[in-house]
């Protein structure tokens, strides 16, 4: 019996795209590292420097400053909340104009460019523009957060709107609904939970942004952090950092629970629903 000839397996195809992308990534990383003049030797000294800074901050904590810092942290949270609501007032209606499935490509393209422009400007730059107009006050921070959040919220919102089901919209068109009724009954019920969820998520992000805006004089606890580090009052800076971390964690936990509840919806116990229906005469 003659032996069968060996089977030649096809050679593994070379993925040229992956090779090119990987090469470009490595080259860009090297070029960027050289451009920013990274001193790799400083990384070895960083742990010791961080330990000395940590020791200076928390060896003698001035607890008498706690109430003042909590009040400033509340100012930062309030700035974030008001700024987020201001952004929502503009981002929600504009997001409907940016959804191609509702208004068509030309109008959607123009509205999206507005979002792109607003999203390209950091909140810190906006705060620097508003501080000369409104002074060193939380109002400058509120407007910086509000204007800066319109672009981000608008992009998230119109992407949600473009992924809705066509069925409810076709149903409203079939009964002769107007454009406003079409939005009210065919679009809003589908997107409202996700819009609210992303709005709360943006609020969480804006709390961190409001802490940073204080550095440029836009109010909140960030100004205290910048001043205490600048004047080497490390004890107050360390306590302010604790207040920022704890306050952010508390707000994120509460906001996260609310977002999960909105997305998941309300859980209904079938037994209780049937009992309620019987008690109210809904079932015989």
Coordinates of N, CA and C in Angstrom, one line a residue, residues 93 96-97 99 101-103 161 164 168-169 172-173 177-191:
X93 N -32.8 69.8 22.5 CA -33.5 70.2 21.3 C -32.6 70.2 20.1
X96 N -32.1 66.7 18.4 CA -33.1 66.3 17.4 C -32.8 66.8 16.0
X97 N -32.2 68.0 16.0 CA -31.8 68.6 14.7 C -30.5 68.0 14.1
X99 N -30.0 64.6 14.3 CA -30.3 63.2 14.0 C -30.8 63.1 12.5
X101 N -32.1 60.7 10.9 CA -33.3 60.0 10.7 C -34.6 60.8 11.0
X102 N -34.4 62.0 11.5 CA -35.5 62.9 11.8 C -35.5 64.1 10.9
X103 N -34.4 64.7 10.5 CA -34.4 66.0 9.8 C -33.6 65.9 8.5
X161 N -30.7 59.0 19.5 CA -31.9 59.2 18.7 C -31.9 58.4 17.4
X164 N -33.1 54.6 17.4 CA -34.4 54.2 17.8 C -35.1 53.3 16.8
X168 N -42.6 52.8 16.1 CA -43.5 53.8 16.7 C -43.6 55.1 15.8
X169 N -42.5 55.4 15.1 CA -42.6 56.6 14.2 C -43.5 56.3 13.0
X172 N -47.1 56.6 14.2 CA -47.6 58.0 14.3 C -47.9 58.6 12.9
X173 N -47.0 58.3 12.0 CA -47.3 58.8 10.6 C -48.6 58.2 10.0
X177 N -50.2 62.0 12.4 CA -49.7 62.9 13.5 C -48.8 64.0 12.9
X178 N -48.8 65.1 13.6 CA -48.0 66.2 13.2 C -46.5 66.0 13.6
X179 N -45.6 66.8 13.2 CA -44.2 66.7 13.5 C -44.0 66.7 15.0
X180 N -44.7 67.6 15.7 CA -44.5 67.6 17.2 C -45.1 66.4 17.8
X181 N -46.3 65.9 17.4 CA -46.8 64.7 17.9 C -46.0 63.5 17.6
X182 N -45.3 63.5 16.4 CA -44.4 62.4 16.1 C -43.3 62.3 17.0
X183 N -42.7 63.5 17.4 CA -41.6 63.5 18.4 C -42.1 63.1 19.8
X184 N -43.3 63.6 20.1 CA -43.8 63.4 21.5 C -44.1 61.9 21.7
X185 N -44.8 61.2 20.7 CA -45.2 59.9 21.0 C -44.4 58.8 20.3
X186 N -43.6 59.2 19.3 CA -42.8 58.2 18.6 C -41.4 58.2 18.9
X187 N -40.8 59.3 19.4 CA -39.4 59.4 19.7 C -39.1 59.5 21.1
X188 N -39.7 60.5 21.8 CA -39.3 60.8 23.2 C -39.5 59.6 24.1
X189 N -40.6 58.8 24.1 CA -40.7 57.7 25.0 C -39.5 56.7 24.8
X190 N -39.0 56.6 23.6 CA -37.9 55.6 23.4 C -36.6 56.1 23.9
X191 N -36.3 57.4 23.8 CA -35.0 57.9 24.2 C -34.9 58.5 25.6

